[in-house]
């Protein structure tokens, strides 16, 4: 049995506590409550709905009495959502008892309230407090199934909060595997070059004991012996240089290729993700991951990982040589090693978490740049330079604060390691001098030991420094694999169906779509014949653009099915399917490049004649010829060198060039003046022949020639027919058209009229 946590009255909003406490009866506890923010006429107003263990209670600000409903057979509490507005409704077996409006930001709290209500209702009817079945929805970012009462997706939340593990770096083997032969060669070269660098200290022992010390005691210098030793030192130095150059060059080549493959794979995977993924991401953050993070990983592999491998080999070989020369002196030399290892383990986790925070804050800095630089015209138009500079300064300061925290840890760690190595060197001197005094070792042995120890401790210090670099690389690797591990919510079919030709018939059967817990469209049934032109009509938020996105398969339906020529579009290869669709967006987007390159974006191999023909059809040819370099003129960043109408006509030409069987116009004429709109409309009248065309337009006059008009409201089809038929019915479309003709805000009038009609019906 599930036990409820009784809410104290102190948890209620303060304005309701006093009035509600006087309403409670004996042994009554508050189990859940919802503060609503709209009245029945959709005006902002305060109200509250409360579930207790005995009843449901509600009150709006200004009302004198509380409404209450005891738990009884037939009672039902449900929720519905419209375009940005939700409705909580209470029914009994005969009629609707009450309803409350709220903004959809309260959707999760509403689901919890309903769940609590239904559990208490079941308890009063059956005597058992049953567990309710949660409605499952998909996370809009990762498509994980969630219950409706979950505020956060556990998968996404884990990605954000779970610190990266150093073992994440092992996942890079997927990109290193194709180059394993070169990596093995690089490792062997590292082994040989490290061995070569250890030869000179070993030769100092006989040089000291057999040449210098005997000479100091009066014996003549053996020239041949000196030549042999010095030749050995020179040869070892040259060999170490050659091998070091070869291994550095070899591993640099490999690391560059691994980095390039990593960037390419990440970018390609990013392009294949669904539109939902990009809806929850910032451009600057994604750019930082593909650019800065892969570059950091590349540097780690080419430089620091190589140095780390060299350090490990050097320490291992040095330890073996020291033990072979004198085990006791070697033991003293290696004494600081366990302490340094313990320090590395102590700070590793703190550095790893700290560097991941640094990466996230740095992404915020990039996000500000990605927002303001493309939108510099808007920034300047509203004189917001100081505000944007303040945003950047704030993000930069947060970056500084996080870095300061990491540096406080790192600044203490590095000098501590250096101090330990200096103390270790001092201990070796003391122990070595004592052993010389006891005739245990010679001066040459101590000299060789000191030479090896110098290299040993330098490498040990270098290994300690690589801790921070490794944690930075691990944090970057985690952020890269967060992208690579993400599965698109619009997957490719395992057994794709290939269509040789497309006729253009589109059928929607019981289509519904939810974004998170919000229902956008429901029960859409529509058949569009090949070559037919339909217009989608409705106020903003009625589901027009969502319907187009579903047909283009930018999103997948959550209910029902969409068919193209009788085939489920989910069974078709995505790229192959979209080649048959020409899309003109409400906000035209042009790439940095020439006019001709932008028109030919969907067909890069198009001839100049085909490009000009498409431009003529879109009525863009004339203004293009007036540009300084005609079709070779630069469009500028996002088409900033062109006016809004010119950008729109370029985007129309771009869609026309691919000669699609299905043409989708999403407010295609919204950015042009009346004269240009008429020119484009004339071109479209010829172009839609033989093509299935779906057009969205707020100006209803532009859709009068459509074969059918589909009128949407709150995600449903409410009317269907041509312009004359719908006007004759004097229904929803008629009111929209008349309101627009009177220059009245279509959305407010249509929506309020529907609400008023609904309220009037309820009063009757």
PDB file of N, CA, C and O in Angstrom, residues 203-249:
ATOM      1  N   UNK A 203      76.631   5.334 -18.338  1.00  0.00           N
ATOM      2  CA  UNK A 203      78.035   5.465 -18.729  1.00  0.00           C
ATOM      3  C   UNK A 203      78.825   6.390 -17.813  1.00  0.00           C
ATOM      4  O   UNK A 203      80.056   6.405 -17.865  1.00  0.00           O
ATOM      5  N   UNK A 204      78.083   7.183 -17.005  1.00  0.00           N
ATOM      6  CA  UNK A 204      78.811   8.081 -16.086  1.00  0.00           C
ATOM      7  C   UNK A 204      79.505   7.298 -14.973  1.00  0.00           C
ATOM      8  O   UNK A 204      80.503   7.768 -14.407  1.00  0.00           O
ATOM      9  N   UNK A 205      78.996   6.109 -14.628  1.00  0.00           N
ATOM     10  CA  UNK A 205      79.637   5.313 -13.564  1.00  0.00           C
ATOM     11  C   UNK A 205      81.068   4.917 -13.941  1.00  0.00           C
ATOM     12  O   UNK A 205      82.018   5.242 -13.202  1.00  0.00           O
ATOM     13  N   UNK A 206      81.301   4.214 -15.068  1.00  0.00           N
ATOM     14  CA  UNK A 206      82.691   3.872 -15.411  1.00  0.00           C
ATOM     15  C   UNK A 206      83.518   5.107 -15.747  1.00  0.00           C
ATOM     16  O   UNK A 206      84.741   5.106 -15.536  1.00  0.00           O
ATOM     17  N   UNK A 207      82.849   6.173 -16.287  1.00  0.00           N
ATOM     18  CA  UNK A 207      83.606   7.388 -16.602  1.00  0.00           C
ATOM     19  C   UNK A 207      84.159   8.014 -15.328  1.00  0.00           C
ATOM     20  O   UNK A 207      85.304   8.505 -15.305  1.00  0.00           O
ATOM     21  N   UNK A 208      83.355   7.989 -14.257  1.00  0.00           N
ATOM     22  CA  UNK A 208      83.813   8.540 -12.975  1.00  0.00           C
ATOM     23  C   UNK A 208      84.820   7.598 -12.308  1.00  0.00           C
ATOM     24  O   UNK A 208      85.908   8.027 -11.893  1.00  0.00           O
ATOM     25  N   UNK A 209      84.470   6.306 -12.202  1.00  0.00           N
ATOM     26  CA  UNK A 209      85.294   5.370 -11.427  1.00  0.00           C
ATOM     27  C   UNK A 209      86.569   4.953 -12.153  1.00  0.00           C
ATOM     28  O   UNK A 209      87.610   4.719 -11.506  1.00  0.00           O
ATOM     29  N   UNK A 210      86.522   4.851 -13.496  1.00  0.00           N
ATOM     30  CA  UNK A 210      87.678   4.331 -14.243  1.00  0.00           C
ATOM     31  C   UNK A 210      88.536   5.423 -14.878  1.00  0.00           C
ATOM     32  O   UNK A 210      89.650   5.139 -15.327  1.00  0.00           O
ATOM     33  N   UNK A 211      88.034   6.652 -14.949  1.00  0.00           N
ATOM     34  CA  UNK A 211      88.797   7.706 -15.620  1.00  0.00           C
ATOM     35  C   UNK A 211      89.065   8.889 -14.696  1.00  0.00           C
ATOM     36  O   UNK A 211      90.213   9.239 -14.405  1.00  0.00           O
ATOM     37  N   UNK A 212      88.011   9.534 -14.216  1.00  0.00           N
ATOM     38  CA  UNK A 212      88.176  10.799 -13.494  1.00  0.00           C
ATOM     39  C   UNK A 212      88.786  10.610 -12.109  1.00  0.00           C
ATOM     40  O   UNK A 212      89.724  11.341 -11.723  1.00  0.00           O
ATOM     41  N   UNK A 213      88.241   9.658 -11.325  1.00  0.00           N
ATOM     42  CA  UNK A 213      88.784   9.464  -9.971  1.00  0.00           C
ATOM     43  C   UNK A 213      90.222   8.938 -10.025  1.00  0.00           C
ATOM     44  O   UNK A 213      91.095   9.428  -9.278  1.00  0.00           O
ATOM     45  N   UNK A 214      90.580   7.928 -10.880  1.00  0.00           N
ATOM     46  CA  UNK A 214      91.995   7.523 -10.986  1.00  0.00           C
ATOM     47  C   UNK A 214      92.901   8.685 -11.411  1.00  0.00           C
ATOM     48  O   UNK A 214      94.045   8.800 -10.921  1.00  0.00           O
ATOM     49  N   UNK A 215      92.402   9.539 -12.331  1.00  0.00           N
ATOM     50  CA  UNK A 215      93.217  10.685 -12.754  1.00  0.00           C
ATOM     51  C   UNK A 215      93.437  11.632 -11.587  1.00  0.00           C
ATOM     52  O   UNK A 215      94.544  12.190 -11.407  1.00  0.00           O
ATOM     53  N   UNK A 216      92.418  11.830 -10.726  1.00  0.00           N
ATOM     54  CA  UNK A 216      92.559  12.701  -9.569  1.00  0.00           C
ATOM     55  C   UNK A 216      93.547  12.113  -8.566  1.00  0.00           C
ATOM     56  O   UNK A 216      94.206  12.842  -7.822  1.00  0.00           O
ATOM     57  N   UNK A 217      93.701  10.776  -8.596  1.00  0.00           N
ATOM     58  CA  UNK A 217      94.648  10.111  -7.693  1.00  0.00           C
ATOM     59  C   UNK A 217      96.041   9.978  -8.299  1.00  0.00           C
ATOM     60  O   UNK A 217      96.895   9.286  -7.742  1.00  0.00           O
ATOM     61  N   UNK A 218      96.271  10.588  -9.473  1.00  0.00           N
ATOM     62  CA  UNK A 218      97.612  10.616 -10.046  1.00  0.00           C
ATOM     63  C   UNK A 218      97.851   9.671 -11.187  1.00  0.00           C
ATOM     64  O   UNK A 218      98.959   9.629 -11.746  1.00  0.00           O
ATOM     65  N   UNK A 219      96.869   8.908 -11.602  1.00  0.00           N
ATOM     66  CA  UNK A 219      97.050   7.991 -12.712  1.00  0.00           C
ATOM     67  C   UNK A 219      96.789   8.713 -14.033  1.00  0.00           C
ATOM     68  O   UNK A 219      95.967   9.638 -14.096  1.00  0.00           O
ATOM     69  N   UNK A 220      97.469   8.288 -15.133  1.00  0.00           N
ATOM     70  CA  UNK A 220      97.250   8.949 -16.432  1.00  0.00           C
ATOM     71  C   UNK A 220      95.871   8.581 -17.005  1.00  0.00           C
ATOM     72  O   UNK A 220      95.316   7.528 -16.717  1.00  0.00           O
ATOM     73  N   UNK A 221      95.329   9.480 -17.839  1.00  0.00           N
ATOM     74  CA  UNK A 221      94.019   9.254 -18.463  1.00  0.00           C
ATOM     75  C   UNK A 221      94.173   8.284 -19.619  1.00  0.00           C
ATOM     76  O   UNK A 221      95.051   8.444 -20.465  1.00  0.00           O
ATOM     77  N   UNK A 222      93.283   7.307 -19.648  1.00  0.00           N
ATOM     78  CA  UNK A 222      93.240   6.342 -20.749  1.00  0.00           C
ATOM     79  C   UNK A 222      92.417   6.970 -21.884  1.00  0.00           C
ATOM     80  O   UNK A 222      91.183   6.992 -21.836  1.00  0.00           O
ATOM     81  N   UNK A 223      93.114   7.462 -22.930  1.00  0.00           N
ATOM     82  CA  UNK A 223      92.441   8.188 -24.018  1.00  0.00           C
ATOM     83  C   UNK A 223      91.454   7.300 -24.753  1.00  0.00           C
ATOM     84  O   UNK A 223      90.344   7.745 -25.098  1.00  0.00           O
ATOM     85  N   UNK A 224      91.823   6.086 -25.005  1.00  0.00           N
ATOM     86  CA  UNK A 224      90.915   5.181 -25.720  1.00  0.00           C
ATOM     87  C   UNK A 224      89.635   4.943 -24.922  1.00  0.00           C
ATOM     88  O   UNK A 224      88.530   4.904 -25.493  1.00  0.00           O
ATOM     89  N   UNK A 225      89.779   4.807 -23.609  1.00  0.00           N
ATOM     90  CA  UNK A 225      88.615   4.568 -22.762  1.00  0.00           C
ATOM     91  C   UNK A 225      87.703   5.799 -22.732  1.00  0.00           C
ATOM     92  O   UNK A 225      86.468   5.683 -22.811  1.00  0.00           O
ATOM     93  N   UNK A 226      88.352   6.976 -22.653  1.00  0.00           N
ATOM     94  CA  UNK A 226      87.570   8.224 -22.659  1.00  0.00           C
ATOM     95  C   UNK A 226      86.824   8.361 -23.984  1.00  0.00           C
ATOM     96  O   UNK A 226      85.643   8.724 -24.035  1.00  0.00           O
ATOM     97  N   UNK A 227      87.536   8.074 -25.079  1.00  0.00           N
ATOM     98  CA  UNK A 227      86.902   8.167 -26.401  1.00  0.00           C
ATOM     99  C   UNK A 227      85.720   7.214 -26.508  1.00  0.00           C
ATOM    100  O   UNK A 227      84.660   7.552 -27.073  1.00  0.00           O
ATOM    101  N   UNK A 228      85.862   6.030 -25.952  1.00  0.00           N
ATOM    102  CA  UNK A 228      84.791   5.040 -25.997  1.00  0.00           C
ATOM    103  C   UNK A 228      83.564   5.536 -25.236  1.00  0.00           C
ATOM    104  O   UNK A 228      82.432   5.482 -25.758  1.00  0.00           O
ATOM    105  N   UNK A 229      83.814   6.037 -24.019  1.00  0.00           N
ATOM    106  CA  UNK A 229      82.687   6.496 -23.203  1.00  0.00           C
ATOM    107  C   UNK A 229      81.996   7.715 -23.830  1.00  0.00           C
ATOM    108  O   UNK A 229      80.759   7.796 -23.891  1.00  0.00           O
ATOM    109  N   UNK A 230      82.815   8.668 -24.286  1.00  0.00           N
ATOM    110  CA  UNK A 230      82.225   9.880 -24.878  1.00  0.00           C
ATOM    111  C   UNK A 230      81.496   9.569 -26.185  1.00  0.00           C
ATOM    112  O   UNK A 230      80.469  10.167 -26.493  1.00  0.00           O
ATOM    113  N   UNK A 231      82.057   8.611 -26.957  1.00  0.00           N
ATOM    114  CA  UNK A 231      81.362   8.202 -28.192  1.00  0.00           C
ATOM    115  C   UNK A 231      80.019   7.555 -27.858  1.00  0.00           C
ATOM    116  O   UNK A 231      79.006   7.757 -28.562  1.00  0.00           O
ATOM    117  N   UNK A 232      80.034   6.783 -26.764  1.00  0.00           N
ATOM    118  CA  UNK A 232      78.781   6.170 -26.321  1.00  0.00           C
ATOM    119  C   UNK A 232      77.750   7.217 -25.920  1.00  0.00           C
ATOM    120  O   UNK A 232      76.560   7.106 -26.256  1.00  0.00           O
ATOM    121  N   UNK A 233      78.222   8.267 -25.215  1.00  0.00           N
ATOM    122  CA  UNK A 233      77.312   9.349 -24.816  1.00  0.00           C
ATOM    123  C   UNK A 233      76.752  10.081 -26.035  1.00  0.00           C
ATOM    124  O   UNK A 233      75.553  10.367 -26.112  1.00  0.00           O
ATOM    125  N   UNK A 234      77.636  10.387 -27.008  1.00  0.00           N
ATOM    126  CA  UNK A 234      77.203  11.088 -28.214  1.00  0.00           C
ATOM    127  C   UNK A 234      76.254  10.214 -29.039  1.00  0.00           C
ATOM    128  O   UNK A 234      75.210  10.686 -29.521  1.00  0.00           O
ATOM    129  N   UNK A 235      76.618   8.936 -29.201  1.00  0.00           N
ATOM    130  CA  UNK A 235      75.772   8.033 -29.983  1.00  0.00           C
ATOM    131  C   UNK A 235      74.396   7.859 -29.356  1.00  0.00           C
ATOM    132  O   UNK A 235      73.368   7.846 -30.057  1.00  0.00           O
ATOM    133  N   UNK A 236      74.364   7.746 -28.013  1.00  0.00           N
ATOM    134  CA  UNK A 236      73.079   7.600 -27.327  1.00  0.00           C
ATOM    135  C   UNK A 236      72.222   8.851 -27.506  1.00  0.00           C
ATOM    136  O   UNK A 236      70.997   8.761 -27.710  1.00  0.00           O
ATOM    137  N   UNK A 237      72.866  10.032 -27.450  1.00  0.00           N
ATOM    138  CA  UNK A 237      72.130  11.285 -27.615  1.00  0.00           C
ATOM    139  C   UNK A 237      71.545  11.397 -29.019  1.00  0.00           C
ATOM    140  O   UNK A 237      70.382  11.775 -29.201  1.00  0.00           O
ATOM    141  N   UNK A 238      72.362  11.062 -30.050  1.00  0.00           N
ATOM    142  CA  UNK A 238      71.874  11.142 -31.432  1.00  0.00           C
ATOM    143  C   UNK A 238      70.764  10.128 -31.679  1.00  0.00           C
ATOM    144  O   UNK A 238      69.743  10.431 -32.308  1.00  0.00           O
ATOM    145  N   UNK A 239      70.969   8.898 -31.156  1.00  0.00           N
ATOM    146  CA  UNK A 239      69.952   7.860 -31.330  1.00  0.00           C
ATOM    147  C   UNK A 239      68.641   8.259 -30.654  1.00  0.00           C
ATOM    148  O   UNK A 239      67.548   8.079 -31.212  1.00  0.00           O
ATOM    149  N   UNK A 240      68.736   8.828 -29.430  1.00  0.00           N
ATOM    150  CA  UNK A 240      67.540   9.265 -28.715  1.00  0.00           C
ATOM    151  C   UNK A 240      66.827  10.374 -29.489  1.00  0.00           C
ATOM    152  O   UNK A 240      65.587  10.409 -29.554  1.00  0.00           O
ATOM    153  N   UNK A 241      67.606  11.279 -30.128  1.00  0.00           N
ATOM    154  CA  UNK A 241      67.013  12.374 -30.908  1.00  0.00           C
ATOM    155  C   UNK A 241      66.264  11.827 -32.130  1.00  0.00           C
ATOM    156  O   UNK A 241      65.137  12.229 -32.409  1.00  0.00           O
ATOM    157  N   UNK A 242      66.897  10.903 -32.856  1.00  0.00           N
ATOM    158  CA  UNK A 242      66.279  10.345 -34.057  1.00  0.00           C
ATOM    159  C   UNK A 242      65.012   9.568 -33.697  1.00  0.00           C
ATOM    160  O   UNK A 242      63.948   9.746 -34.320  1.00  0.00           O
ATOM    161  N   UNK A 243      65.132   8.714 -32.680  1.00  0.00           N
ATOM    162  CA  UNK A 243      63.966   7.920 -32.277  1.00  0.00           C
ATOM    163  C   UNK A 243      62.857   8.811 -31.715  1.00  0.00           C
ATOM    164  O   UNK A 243      61.668   8.572 -31.951  1.00  0.00           O
ATOM    165  N   UNK A 244      63.244   9.848 -30.953  1.00  0.00           N
ATOM    166  CA  UNK A 244      62.252  10.775 -30.403  1.00  0.00           C
ATOM    167  C   UNK A 244      61.513  11.522 -31.496  1.00  0.00           C
ATOM    168  O   UNK A 244      60.289  11.699 -31.425  1.00  0.00           O
ATOM    169  N   UNK A 245      62.245  11.976 -32.519  1.00  0.00           N
ATOM    170  CA  UNK A 245      61.593  12.663 -33.647  1.00  0.00           C
ATOM    171  C   UNK A 245      60.639  11.720 -34.372  1.00  0.00           C
ATOM    172  O   UNK A 245      59.508  12.093 -34.694  1.00  0.00           O
ATOM    173  N   UNK A 246      61.059  10.484 -34.599  1.00  0.00           N
ATOM    174  CA  UNK A 246      60.236   9.521 -35.333  1.00  0.00           C
ATOM    175  C   UNK A 246      58.961   9.190 -34.575  1.00  0.00           C
ATOM    176  O   UNK A 246      57.860   9.174 -35.143  1.00  0.00           O
ATOM    177  N   UNK A 247      59.086   8.956 -33.271  1.00  0.00           N
ATOM    178  CA  UNK A 247      57.892   8.595 -32.499  1.00  0.00           C
ATOM    179  C   UNK A 247      56.950   9.784 -32.367  1.00  0.00           C
ATOM    180  O   UNK A 247      55.733   9.650 -32.446  1.00  0.00           O
ATOM    181  N   UNK A 248      57.463  10.996 -32.184  1.00  0.00           N
ATOM    182  CA  UNK A 248      56.609  12.185 -32.087  1.00  0.00           C
ATOM    183  C   UNK A 248      55.855  12.417 -33.385  1.00  0.00           C
ATOM    184  O   UNK A 248      54.647  12.693 -33.393  1.00  0.00           O
ATOM    185  N   UNK A 249      56.560  12.295 -34.512  1.00  0.00           N
ATOM    186  CA  UNK A 249      55.933  12.523 -35.810  1.00  0.00           C
ATOM    187  C   UNK A 249      54.876  11.453 -36.090  1.00  0.00           C
ATOM    188  O   UNK A 249      53.770  11.759 -36.546  1.00  0.00           O
TER     189      UNK A 249
END
